[in-house]
């Protein structure tokens, strides 16, 4: 393999129409002809067409999952091309995906990683670097977050010896109750790390202003919110760093996969260092001597001229992704606008149907945060206090009717076995968080659901209401 294979990336055809471009590009070191690639791709398409033949939806028989992936021939074709390259780590497809995603988000740099949870870990780890001086997140410093969230938003705080400070949630938006921010801050507070819950942005302008006033870092967990905006700007563009997940349940998928993005080239360089073993070198995989002085550096107490590719400035990991994942991501990214629009339509359809049928008398329905345009991940309902049923009762009822649902992730994190005894602070009594844990769940709005599925979901909630009414006669 030539030493600077990926240095010629600028010569690869534009992948705006990726399949045609890739089919006519010869991978250095491999000899699959264009005709061979086309033959393999054609066979793969035929196989996929057979596998994806849809059966008619049968209410009560066909399962309605709360989330899922929508993939087709374009994803398969690029995956086949990545396989035929036999470049088994991050390469040309990863570079392409990172560049196109950065353009979509309006950010300077995207670093792809192997999962959204890894993205959260990397974003947090990058802020522990000594390069941030006295601002860095050191053991014992406090991080403001929310109790009703996903474990791996908070896990990095615990793993790095920091102290999470838990806020309660607002039941209308299921985002953190931001009226508690000032009360939550102490002299040890160094950052705020919050997720945009189920694609509904929190008031990120308010949080950003709070962080600026007090010199705090802001990390936006956008894993459930790709495509959401606040004041017309993409979520993730307000904080120091932001994260995404490309798990099959999410807005686009690469199978496993995630990303960190941010505006500061320096901070993003630290992210990439933590992702890539902690190394100091910034050369792309497969590329050597980008700086032109690979054997001229002297860092730490290493001997002068020690190989820069094997010089480590951070205590890092290997959390890189592969070109197979990125190849799928390129095709998925081209469909993002349609996916987000479909999620919004499905969410609005359920919201309107629930109100028209009076189901809002039993359930508190989700509300978009003012000034935001959500990219909905799910449709959340909360049983009102007068309804003598629990979330688990509703979940079992829906499951019996072959409708999948999910709680709001961990419910109250401090009631989870792994988090019960962690060092922490709580602001308030977490009453709303416990209500969310006991009385809230969400059903799907993902692009694979059509009106027939949504109508069945609505009918099933009406059946639950009838059961509730019967039990109260």
Tab-separated table of C-alpha atoms in Angstrom:
chain	number	residue	atom	x	y	z
A	1	UNK	CA	0.000	0.000	0.000
A	2	UNK	CA	1.536	3.364	-0.937
A	3	UNK	CA	2.424	5.400	2.183
A	4	UNK	CA	0.171	8.340	1.321
A	5	UNK	CA	-2.882	6.589	-0.107
A	6	UNK	CA	-5.334	8.880	1.655
A	7	UNK	CA	-3.345	11.934	0.668
A	8	UNK	CA	-4.939	11.643	-2.780
A	9	UNK	CA	-8.481	11.862	-1.400
A	10	UNK	CA	-9.035	15.184	-3.126
A	11	UNK	CA	-8.626	13.364	-6.439
A	12	UNK	CA	-11.495	10.945	-5.788
A	13	UNK	CA	-14.672	11.857	-7.705
A	14	UNK	CA	-17.364	13.777	-5.833
A	15	UNK	CA	-19.618	11.288	-4.087
A	16	UNK	CA	-22.762	13.416	-4.260
A	17	UNK	CA	-23.908	10.567	-6.463
A	18	UNK	CA	-21.809	8.059	-4.574
A	19	UNK	CA	-22.537	4.760	-6.302
A	20	UNK	CA	-21.613	5.918	-9.789
A	21	UNK	CA	-18.507	7.682	-8.530
A	22	UNK	CA	-17.258	4.737	-6.505
A	23	UNK	CA	-17.910	2.232	-9.265
A	24	UNK	CA	-15.544	4.119	-11.533
A	25	UNK	CA	-12.754	4.550	-8.996
A	26	UNK	CA	-9.903	2.069	-8.745
A	27	UNK	CA	-8.692	1.416	-5.221
A	28	UNK	CA	-4.892	1.526	-4.958
A	29	UNK	CA	-3.476	-1.922	-4.325
A	30	UNK	CA	-6.554	-3.847	-5.428
A	31	UNK	CA	-7.519	-4.936	-8.891
A	32	UNK	CA	-11.286	-5.346	-8.907
A	33	UNK	CA	-12.324	-3.986	-12.271
A	34	UNK	CA	-15.291	-1.696	-12.765
A	35	UNK	CA	-17.154	-4.518	-14.483
A	36	UNK	CA	-16.470	-6.875	-11.564
A	37	UNK	CA	-17.754	-4.322	-9.065
A	38	UNK	CA	-20.875	-3.754	-11.143
A	39	UNK	CA	-21.504	-7.499	-11.344
A	40	UNK	CA	-21.201	-7.956	-7.574
A	41	UNK	CA	-23.413	-4.928	-6.898
A	42	UNK	CA	-26.050	-6.153	-9.338
A	43	UNK	CA	-26.203	-9.549	-7.591
A	44	UNK	CA	-26.456	-7.839	-4.196
A	45	UNK	CA	-29.330	-5.637	-5.384
A	46	UNK	CA	-31.234	-8.676	-6.628
A	47	UNK	CA	-30.752	-10.421	-3.301
A	48	UNK	CA	-31.935	-7.357	-1.399
A	49	UNK	CA	-35.040	-7.016	-3.581
A	50	UNK	CA	-36.052	-10.534	-2.587
A	51	UNK	CA	-35.377	-9.924	1.110
A	52	UNK	CA	-37.304	-6.643	1.281
A	53	UNK	CA	-40.607	-7.799	-0.160
A	54	UNK	CA	-43.198	-6.478	2.267
A	55	UNK	CA	-46.132	-8.410	3.647
A	56	UNK	CA	-49.463	-6.724	4.283
A	57	UNK	CA	-49.874	-5.161	7.731
A	58	UNK	CA	-52.149	-7.228	9.957
A	59	UNK	CA	-53.303	-5.343	13.087
A	60	UNK	CA	-52.564	-7.336	16.196
A	61	UNK	CA	-50.349	-9.751	14.267
A	62	UNK	CA	-47.663	-7.649	12.594
A	63	UNK	CA	-45.385	-6.140	15.205
A	64	UNK	CA	-45.149	-2.318	15.286
A	65	UNK	CA	-41.669	-1.541	16.644
A	66	UNK	CA	-40.949	1.757	18.397
A	67	UNK	CA	-37.886	2.325	16.229
A	68	UNK	CA	-36.078	0.858	13.270
A	69	UNK	CA	-33.920	1.447	10.249
A	70	UNK	CA	-34.908	2.273	6.688
A	71	UNK	CA	-32.198	1.052	4.317
A	72	UNK	CA	-32.174	0.095	0.667
A	73	UNK	CA	-30.138	-0.471	-2.454
A	74	UNK	CA	-27.998	2.666	-2.089
A	75	UNK	CA	-26.736	1.640	1.345
A	76	UNK	CA	-26.032	-1.902	0.176
A	77	UNK	CA	-24.167	-0.754	-2.937
A	78	UNK	CA	-21.806	1.492	-1.012
A	79	UNK	CA	-21.290	-1.211	1.606
A	80	UNK	CA	-20.332	-3.644	-1.164
A	81	UNK	CA	-17.872	-1.139	-2.608
A	82	UNK	CA	-16.319	-0.597	0.820
A	83	UNK	CA	-15.982	-4.358	1.184
A	84	UNK	CA	-14.329	-4.707	-2.221
A	85	UNK	CA	-11.804	-2.028	-1.239
A	86	UNK	CA	-10.585	-4.370	1.526
A	87	UNK	CA	-9.504	-1.289	3.495
A	88	UNK	CA	-10.687	-2.548	6.864
A	89	UNK	CA	-10.579	0.594	9.007
A	90	UNK	CA	-11.407	4.280	8.512
A	91	UNK	CA	-10.553	5.485	5.007
A	92	UNK	CA	-12.035	7.274	2.037
A	93	UNK	CA	-15.668	6.609	2.932
A	94	UNK	CA	-15.095	7.850	6.493
A	95	UNK	CA	-13.444	11.033	5.247
A	96	UNK	CA	-16.339	11.578	2.840
A	97	UNK	CA	-18.990	10.969	5.481
A	98	UNK	CA	-17.323	13.259	8.028
A	99	UNK	CA	-16.988	16.035	5.452
A	100	UNK	CA	-20.592	15.789	4.230
A	101	UNK	CA	-21.998	15.552	7.760
A	102	UNK	CA	-20.001	18.624	8.814
A	103	UNK	CA	-21.458	20.495	5.851
A	104	UNK	CA	-24.977	19.428	6.806
A	105	UNK	CA	-24.488	20.513	10.421
A	106	UNK	CA	-22.722	23.741	9.535
A	107	UNK	CA	-19.747	22.880	11.725
A	108	UNK	CA	-16.013	22.885	11.086
A	109	UNK	CA	-15.166	19.314	11.979
A	110	UNK	CA	-16.801	15.946	12.600
A	111	UNK	CA	-14.983	12.969	14.097
A	112	UNK	CA	-16.745	9.676	13.438
A	113	UNK	CA	-16.577	7.038	16.148
A	114	UNK	CA	-17.876	3.545	16.759
A	115	UNK	CA	-21.016	4.504	18.739
A	116	UNK	CA	-22.964	7.372	20.223
A	117	UNK	CA	-21.930	6.264	23.711
A	118	UNK	CA	-18.291	6.407	22.619
A	119	UNK	CA	-18.999	9.881	21.245
A	120	UNK	CA	-20.224	10.983	24.693
A	121	UNK	CA	-17.146	9.467	26.300
A	122	UNK	CA	-14.832	11.215	23.833
A	123	UNK	CA	-16.527	14.601	24.171
A	124	UNK	CA	-16.238	14.433	27.935
A	125	UNK	CA	-12.705	13.028	27.897
A	126	UNK	CA	-11.522	15.809	25.593
A	127	UNK	CA	-12.515	18.369	28.225
A	128	UNK	CA	-10.391	16.603	30.871
A	129	UNK	CA	-7.232	17.291	28.864
A	130	UNK	CA	-4.519	19.324	30.584
A	131	UNK	CA	-4.438	21.454	27.441
A	132	UNK	CA	-7.509	23.258	28.824
A	133	UNK	CA	-5.535	24.436	31.846
A	134	UNK	CA	-7.527	25.350	34.947
A	135	UNK	CA	-10.830	24.994	33.058
A	136	UNK	CA	-10.362	21.279	32.511
A	137	UNK	CA	-12.765	18.746	33.998
A	138	UNK	CA	-10.753	17.278	36.841
A	139	UNK	CA	-11.785	14.649	39.418
A	140	UNK	CA	-14.105	16.191	41.985
A	141	UNK	CA	-15.447	18.912	39.695
A	142	UNK	CA	-19.215	19.081	39.173
A	143	UNK	CA	-21.199	18.620	35.959
A	144	UNK	CA	-24.837	19.696	35.707
A	145	UNK	CA	-27.055	17.126	33.979
A	146	UNK	CA	-30.552	15.630	34.219
A	147	UNK	CA	-31.770	12.631	36.219
A	148	UNK	CA	-34.178	11.344	33.549
A	149	UNK	CA	-31.732	10.465	30.810
A	150	UNK	CA	-29.620	7.859	29.098
A	151	UNK	CA	-26.851	6.187	31.150
A	152	UNK	CA	-23.963	6.973	28.831
A	153	UNK	CA	-24.629	10.699	28.974
A	154	UNK	CA	-23.712	10.523	32.662
A	155	UNK	CA	-21.342	7.532	32.770
A	156	UNK	CA	-18.260	9.495	31.591
A	157	UNK	CA	-18.675	11.876	34.527
A	158	UNK	CA	-18.514	8.948	36.933
A	159	UNK	CA	-15.713	7.231	35.021
A	160	UNK	CA	-13.547	10.364	35.242
A	161	UNK	CA	-14.240	10.952	38.934
A	162	UNK	CA	-16.470	13.987	38.445
A	163	UNK	CA	-19.687	14.682	40.368
A	164	UNK	CA	-22.971	14.758	38.421
A	165	UNK	CA	-25.476	17.306	39.680
A	166	UNK	CA	-28.950	16.111	38.756
A	167	UNK	CA	-31.811	18.370	37.706
A	168	UNK	CA	-35.479	17.368	37.593
A	169	UNK	CA	-37.386	17.320	34.288
A	170	UNK	CA	-40.248	19.324	32.859
A	171	UNK	CA	-43.118	16.921	32.083
A	172	UNK	CA	-44.277	18.798	28.993
A	173	UNK	CA	-40.962	18.602	27.103
A	174	UNK	CA	-39.157	15.913	29.154
A	175	UNK	CA	-36.074	18.107	29.078
A	176	UNK	CA	-34.242	19.372	32.153
A	177	UNK	CA	-36.044	21.936	34.308
A	178	UNK	CA	-33.813	24.906	33.534
A	179	UNK	CA	-35.291	27.036	36.310
A	180	UNK	CA	-32.971	25.022	38.563
A	181	UNK	CA	-29.717	25.924	36.776
A	182	UNK	CA	-28.575	28.720	39.071
A	183	UNK	CA	-29.407	26.715	42.195
A	184	UNK	CA	-27.409	23.782	40.776
A	185	UNK	CA	-24.208	25.752	40.254
A	186	UNK	CA	-21.452	25.737	42.848
A	187	UNK	CA	-17.825	26.861	42.943
A	188	UNK	CA	-16.868	23.405	41.691
A	189	UNK	CA	-19.165	23.456	38.640
A	190	UNK	CA	-17.231	23.215	35.388
A	191	UNK	CA	-19.715	22.061	32.725
A	192	UNK	CA	-23.278	21.311	31.660
A	193	UNK	CA	-23.907	18.108	29.708
A	194	UNK	CA	-27.507	17.525	28.603
A	195	UNK	CA	-29.357	15.592	25.917
A	196	UNK	CA	-32.038	16.991	23.629
A	197	UNK	CA	-34.646	14.521	24.831
A	198	UNK	CA	-36.209	12.353	22.133
A	199	UNK	CA	-35.368	14.930	19.469
A	200	UNK	CA	-37.012	17.835	21.329
A	201	UNK	CA	-34.370	20.533	21.921
A	202	UNK	CA	-33.924	21.970	25.374
A	203	UNK	CA	-33.695	25.770	25.534
A	204	UNK	CA	-30.097	25.665	24.411
A	205	UNK	CA	-29.800	29.448	24.117
A	206	UNK	CA	-30.631	29.797	27.807
A	207	UNK	CA	-28.145	27.086	28.752
A	208	UNK	CA	-25.454	28.559	26.507
A	209	UNK	CA	-25.894	31.996	28.100
A	210	UNK	CA	-25.710	30.435	31.573
A	211	UNK	CA	-22.475	28.667	30.619
A	212	UNK	CA	-20.954	31.823	29.141
A	213	UNK	CA	-21.758	33.865	32.258
A	214	UNK	CA	-20.041	31.361	34.502
A	215	UNK	CA	-17.221	30.149	32.226
A	216	UNK	CA	-18.575	26.604	31.900
A	217	UNK	CA	-18.220	24.074	29.119
A	218	UNK	CA	-21.419	22.985	27.338
A	219	UNK	CA	-21.738	19.526	25.790
A	220	UNK	CA	-24.906	18.842	23.769
A	221	UNK	CA	-25.910	15.197	23.516
A	222	UNK	CA	-27.725	15.227	20.155
A	223	UNK	CA	-27.841	11.442	19.797
A	224	UNK	CA	-31.653	11.487	19.522
A	225	UNK	CA	-31.921	14.840	17.784
A	226	UNK	CA	-30.162	14.936	14.411
A	227	UNK	CA	-32.027	17.463	12.262
A	228	UNK	CA	-33.567	19.382	15.173
A	229	UNK	CA	-33.116	23.155	15.319
A	230	UNK	CA	-33.392	25.926	17.893
A	231	UNK	CA	-33.804	29.515	16.697
A	232	UNK	CA	-33.223	28.131	13.209
A	233	UNK	CA	-29.784	26.702	14.091
A	234	UNK	CA	-28.879	23.029	14.298
A	235	UNK	CA	-28.695	21.606	17.797
A	236	UNK	CA	-25.067	20.934	18.558
A	237	UNK	CA	-23.985	24.305	17.200
A	238	UNK	CA	-24.453	26.102	20.541
A	239	UNK	CA	-22.053	24.189	22.782
A	240	UNK	CA	-18.341	23.498	22.895
A	241	UNK	CA	-18.872	19.925	21.711
A	242	UNK	CA	-21.827	17.820	20.595
A	243	UNK	CA	-22.479	14.149	19.951
A	244	UNK	CA	-24.529	11.963	17.615
A	245	UNK	CA	-25.494	8.303	17.467
A	246	UNK	CA	-26.057	6.250	14.321
A	247	UNK	CA	-27.455	3.130	16.002
A	248	UNK	CA	-30.262	1.540	13.908
A	249	UNK	CA	-32.934	3.198	16.067
A	250	UNK	CA	-31.662	6.690	15.273
A	251	UNK	CA	-32.372	9.253	12.593
A	252	UNK	CA	-29.760	7.804	10.270
A	253	UNK	CA	-27.847	4.602	10.842
A	254	UNK	CA	-24.435	3.153	10.179
A	255	UNK	CA	-25.241	0.038	12.237
A	256	UNK	CA	-23.086	0.868	15.211
A	257	UNK	CA	-21.614	4.353	14.949
A	258	UNK	CA	-21.545	7.883	16.265
A	259	UNK	CA	-19.797	11.222	15.952
A	260	UNK	CA	-18.413	14.158	17.892
A	261	UNK	CA	-18.485	17.637	16.397
A	262	UNK	CA	-17.528	21.147	17.409
A	263	UNK	CA	-16.319	24.541	16.247
A	264	UNK	CA	-12.865	24.686	17.819
A	265	UNK	CA	-10.125	23.004	15.741
A	266	UNK	CA	-7.998	22.698	18.880
A	267	UNK	CA	-10.698	20.943	20.875
A	268	UNK	CA	-11.562	18.660	17.963
A	269	UNK	CA	-7.877	17.735	17.660
A	270	UNK	CA	-8.007	16.647	21.302
A	271	UNK	CA	-11.159	14.605	20.566
A	272	UNK	CA	-9.364	12.828	17.725
A	273	UNK	CA	-6.354	12.183	19.927
A	274	UNK	CA	-8.496	10.487	22.591
A	275	UNK	CA	-10.274	8.510	19.849
A	276	UNK	CA	-7.001	7.408	18.191
A	277	UNK	CA	-5.076	5.841	21.102
A	278	UNK	CA	-4.151	9.247	22.585
A	279	UNK	CA	-1.530	9.890	19.938
A	280	UNK	CA	-0.182	13.359	19.268
A	281	UNK	CA	0.075	12.876	15.490
A	282	UNK	CA	-2.737	14.234	13.346
A	283	UNK	CA	-2.101	12.175	10.210
A	284	UNK	CA	-5.141	10.374	8.815
A	285	UNK	CA	-5.155	6.578	8.893
A	286	UNK	CA	-2.858	5.277	6.161
A	287	UNK	CA	-1.114	8.632	5.746
A	288	UNK	CA	2.340	9.501	7.092
A	289	UNK	CA	4.301	12.701	7.730
A	290	UNK	CA	1.549	15.263	7.130
A	291	UNK	CA	3.498	17.800	9.175
A	292	UNK	CA	6.689	17.181	7.160
A	293	UNK	CA	8.767	16.606	10.298
A	294	UNK	CA	7.733	13.156	11.526
A	295	UNK	CA	11.225	12.445	12.882
A	296	UNK	CA	12.025	15.993	14.038
A	297	UNK	CA	9.760	16.300	17.103
A	298	UNK	CA	10.875	16.330	20.726
A	299	UNK	CA	8.019	16.021	23.229
A	300	UNK	CA	8.063	15.138	26.911
A	301	UNK	CA	11.268	13.392	27.874
A	302	UNK	CA	11.331	11.296	24.718
A	303	UNK	CA	14.567	11.374	22.725
A	304	UNK	CA	14.676	13.946	19.952
A	305	UNK	CA	13.350	12.627	16.641
A	306	UNK	CA	11.135	9.971	18.217
A	307	UNK	CA	8.502	8.866	15.664
A	308	UNK	CA	5.611	11.350	15.955
A	309	UNK	CA	3.092	8.663	14.923
A	310	UNK	CA	4.000	6.842	18.139
A	311	UNK	CA	4.028	9.814	20.484
A	312	UNK	CA	1.104	9.993	22.930
A	313	UNK	CA	-0.135	13.216	24.491
A	314	UNK	CA	-3.389	11.890	26.037
A	315	UNK	CA	-4.513	8.739	27.900
A	316	UNK	CA	-6.679	7.598	25.020
A	317	UNK	CA	-8.707	4.787	23.525
A	318	UNK	CA	-9.305	3.190	20.150
A	319	UNK	CA	-12.883	4.192	19.375
A	320	UNK	CA	-12.581	4.559	15.617
A	321	UNK	CA	-15.214	3.461	13.134
A	322	UNK	CA	-14.750	1.607	9.849
A	323	UNK	CA	-15.336	2.441	6.214
A	324	UNK	CA	-18.132	-0.138	6.132
A	325	UNK	CA	-20.094	1.963	8.633
A	326	UNK	CA	-19.284	5.235	6.889
A	327	UNK	CA	-20.293	3.871	3.478
A	328	UNK	CA	-23.795	3.185	4.794
A	329	UNK	CA	-23.795	6.619	6.432
A	330	UNK	CA	-23.142	8.417	3.140
A	331	UNK	CA	-26.281	6.926	1.621
A	332	UNK	CA	-28.294	7.532	4.794
A	333	UNK	CA	-27.236	11.160	4.990
A	334	UNK	CA	-28.678	11.759	1.526
A	335	UNK	CA	-32.060	10.667	2.949
A	336	UNK	CA	-31.917	12.633	6.201
A	337	UNK	CA	-34.218	15.462	5.087
A	338	UNK	CA	-36.948	13.000	4.113
A	339	UNK	CA	-36.463	10.957	7.283
A	340	UNK	CA	-36.821	13.998	9.548
A	341	UNK	CA	-39.870	15.250	7.634
A	342	UNK	CA	-41.545	11.850	7.979
A	343	UNK	CA	-40.852	11.757	11.714
A	344	UNK	CA	-42.403	15.197	12.102
A	345	UNK	CA	-45.473	14.224	10.070
A	346	UNK	CA	-45.965	11.024	12.062
A	347	UNK	CA	-45.601	12.861	15.366
A	348	UNK	CA	-48.077	15.544	14.319
A	349	UNK	CA	-50.540	12.882	13.109
A	350	UNK	CA	-50.472	11.150	16.506
A	351	UNK	CA	-50.716	14.455	18.395
A	352	UNK	CA	-53.756	15.554	16.406
A	353	UNK	CA	-55.433	12.135	16.596
A	354	UNK	CA	-54.969	11.923	20.367
A	355	UNK	CA	-56.537	15.350	20.842
A	356	UNK	CA	-59.415	14.737	18.433
A	357	UNK	CA	-60.304	11.526	20.254
A	358	UNK	CA	-59.998	13.054	23.700
A	359	UNK	CA	-57.068	10.892	24.708
A	360	UNK	CA	-55.385	13.940	26.171
A	361	UNK	CA	-57.803	13.584	29.098
A	362	UNK	CA	-55.861	10.457	30.106
A	363	UNK	CA	-52.406	11.367	28.838
A	364	UNK	CA	-50.185	14.400	29.047
A	365	UNK	CA	-48.986	14.861	25.464
A	366	UNK	CA	-45.550	16.057	24.357
A	367	UNK	CA	-44.905	19.725	23.641
A	368	UNK	CA	-42.149	21.180	21.518
A	369	UNK	CA	-39.825	23.553	23.326
A	370	UNK	CA	-40.661	27.152	22.326
A	371	UNK	CA	-38.457	28.482	19.470
A	372	UNK	CA	-37.503	24.944	18.476
A	373	UNK	CA	-38.294	22.625	15.592
A	374	UNK	CA	-37.868	19.105	16.931
A	375	UNK	CA	-36.642	16.117	14.975
A	376	UNK	CA	-38.823	13.721	16.920
A	377	UNK	CA	-37.379	10.403	18.044
A	378	UNK	CA	-40.599	9.116	19.586
A	379	UNK	CA	-44.092	10.102	20.724
A	380	UNK	CA	-44.110	10.360	24.531
A	381	UNK	CA	-47.228	10.098	26.663
A	382	UNK	CA	-47.544	10.428	30.433
A	383	UNK	CA	-50.484	8.927	32.307
A	384	UNK	CA	-52.249	11.705	34.197
A	385	UNK	CA	-52.320	11.392	37.958
A	386	UNK	CA	-56.035	10.539	38.138
A	387	UNK	CA	-55.565	7.423	35.958
A	388	UNK	CA	-55.199	4.351	38.239
A	389	UNK	CA	-52.611	2.637	36.067
A	390	UNK	CA	-48.845	2.615	35.756
A	391	UNK	CA	-46.541	2.843	32.773
A	392	UNK	CA	-45.875	-0.885	33.069
A	393	UNK	CA	-49.620	-1.618	32.760
A	394	UNK	CA	-49.825	0.431	29.576
A	395	UNK	CA	-46.642	-1.112	28.187
A	396	UNK	CA	-47.960	-4.644	28.751
A	397	UNK	CA	-51.286	-3.744	27.172
A	398	UNK	CA	-49.597	-2.349	24.070
A	399	UNK	CA	-47.242	-5.314	23.836
A	400	UNK	CA	-50.223	-7.698	23.908
A	401	UNK	CA	-51.517	-5.795	20.884
A	402	UNK	CA	-48.096	-6.143	19.205
A	403	UNK	CA	-47.067	-2.510	19.656
A	404	UNK	CA	-43.594	-1.855	20.988
A	405	UNK	CA	-42.945	0.955	23.452
A	406	UNK	CA	-40.054	2.177	25.559
A	407	UNK	CA	-39.705	3.998	28.882
A	408	UNK	CA	-37.861	7.288	28.855
A	409	UNK	CA	-34.578	5.388	28.898
A	410	UNK	CA	-33.299	4.946	32.472
A	411	UNK	CA	-36.232	6.680	34.160
A	412	UNK	CA	-34.631	8.047	37.304
A	413	UNK	CA	-30.933	7.259	36.903
A	414	UNK	CA	-30.369	7.344	40.647
A	415	UNK	CA	-32.725	4.395	41.056
A	416	UNK	CA	-30.721	2.280	38.599
A	417	UNK	CA	-28.472	-0.358	40.254
A	418	UNK	CA	-25.312	1.002	38.641
A	419	UNK	CA	-25.938	4.590	39.772
A	420	UNK	CA	-27.496	4.176	43.220
A	421	UNK	CA	-24.275	4.760	45.144
A	422	UNK	CA	-22.322	7.125	42.887
A	423	UNK	CA	-21.115	10.435	44.344
A	424	UNK	CA	-23.646	13.062	43.231
A	425	UNK	CA	-25.787	16.056	44.141
A	426	UNK	CA	-29.506	16.507	43.527
A	427	UNK	CA	-31.307	19.807	43.045
A	428	UNK	CA	-34.897	19.552	44.252
A	429	UNK	CA	-36.769	16.350	44.974
A	430	UNK	CA	-36.831	14.773	41.460
A	431	UNK	CA	-40.610	14.388	41.738
A	432	UNK	CA	-41.191	14.916	38.020
A	433	UNK	CA	-38.411	12.454	37.243
A	434	UNK	CA	-40.153	9.795	39.308
A	435	UNK	CA	-43.439	10.542	37.543
A	436	UNK	CA	-41.631	10.065	34.237
A	437	UNK	CA	-40.186	6.770	35.463
A	438	UNK	CA	-43.552	5.463	36.649
A	439	UNK	CA	-46.046	6.982	34.182
A	440	UNK	CA	-44.321	7.870	30.872
A	441	UNK	CA	-43.516	5.853	27.767
A	442	UNK	CA	-43.049	6.483	24.080
A	443	UNK	CA	-44.107	4.802	20.857
A	444	UNK	CA	-42.581	5.078	17.427
A	445	UNK	CA	-42.710	7.797	14.798
A	446	UNK	CA	-39.808	6.474	12.712
A	447	UNK	CA	-39.976	6.680	8.890
A	448	UNK	CA	-40.876	3.009	8.467
A	449	UNK	CA	-44.312	3.626	10.003
A	450	UNK	CA	-47.202	4.468	7.701
A	451	UNK	CA	-50.699	5.767	8.460
A	452	UNK	CA	-52.051	2.233	8.912
A	453	UNK	CA	-49.577	1.677	11.756
A	454	UNK	CA	-50.363	5.038	13.349
A	455	UNK	CA	-54.114	4.441	13.165
A	456	UNK	CA	-53.636	1.110	14.913
A	457	UNK	CA	-51.562	2.787	17.625
A	458	UNK	CA	-54.324	5.357	18.200
A	459	UNK	CA	-56.993	2.637	18.245
A	460	UNK	CA	-54.986	0.695	20.811
A	461	UNK	CA	-54.756	3.690	23.125
A	462	UNK	CA	-58.528	4.091	22.743
A	463	UNK	CA	-58.905	0.431	23.723
A	464	UNK	CA	-56.784	1.105	26.803
A	465	UNK	CA	-59.084	4.015	27.676
A	466	UNK	CA	-62.124	1.745	27.335
A	467	UNK	CA	-60.465	-0.767	29.660
A	468	UNK	CA	-59.723	2.012	32.142
A	469	UNK	CA	-63.345	3.254	31.952
A	470	UNK	CA	-64.674	-0.263	32.482
A	471	UNK	CA	-62.470	-0.702	35.523
A	472	UNK	CA	-63.941	2.467	37.018
A	473	UNK	CA	-67.640	1.615	36.541
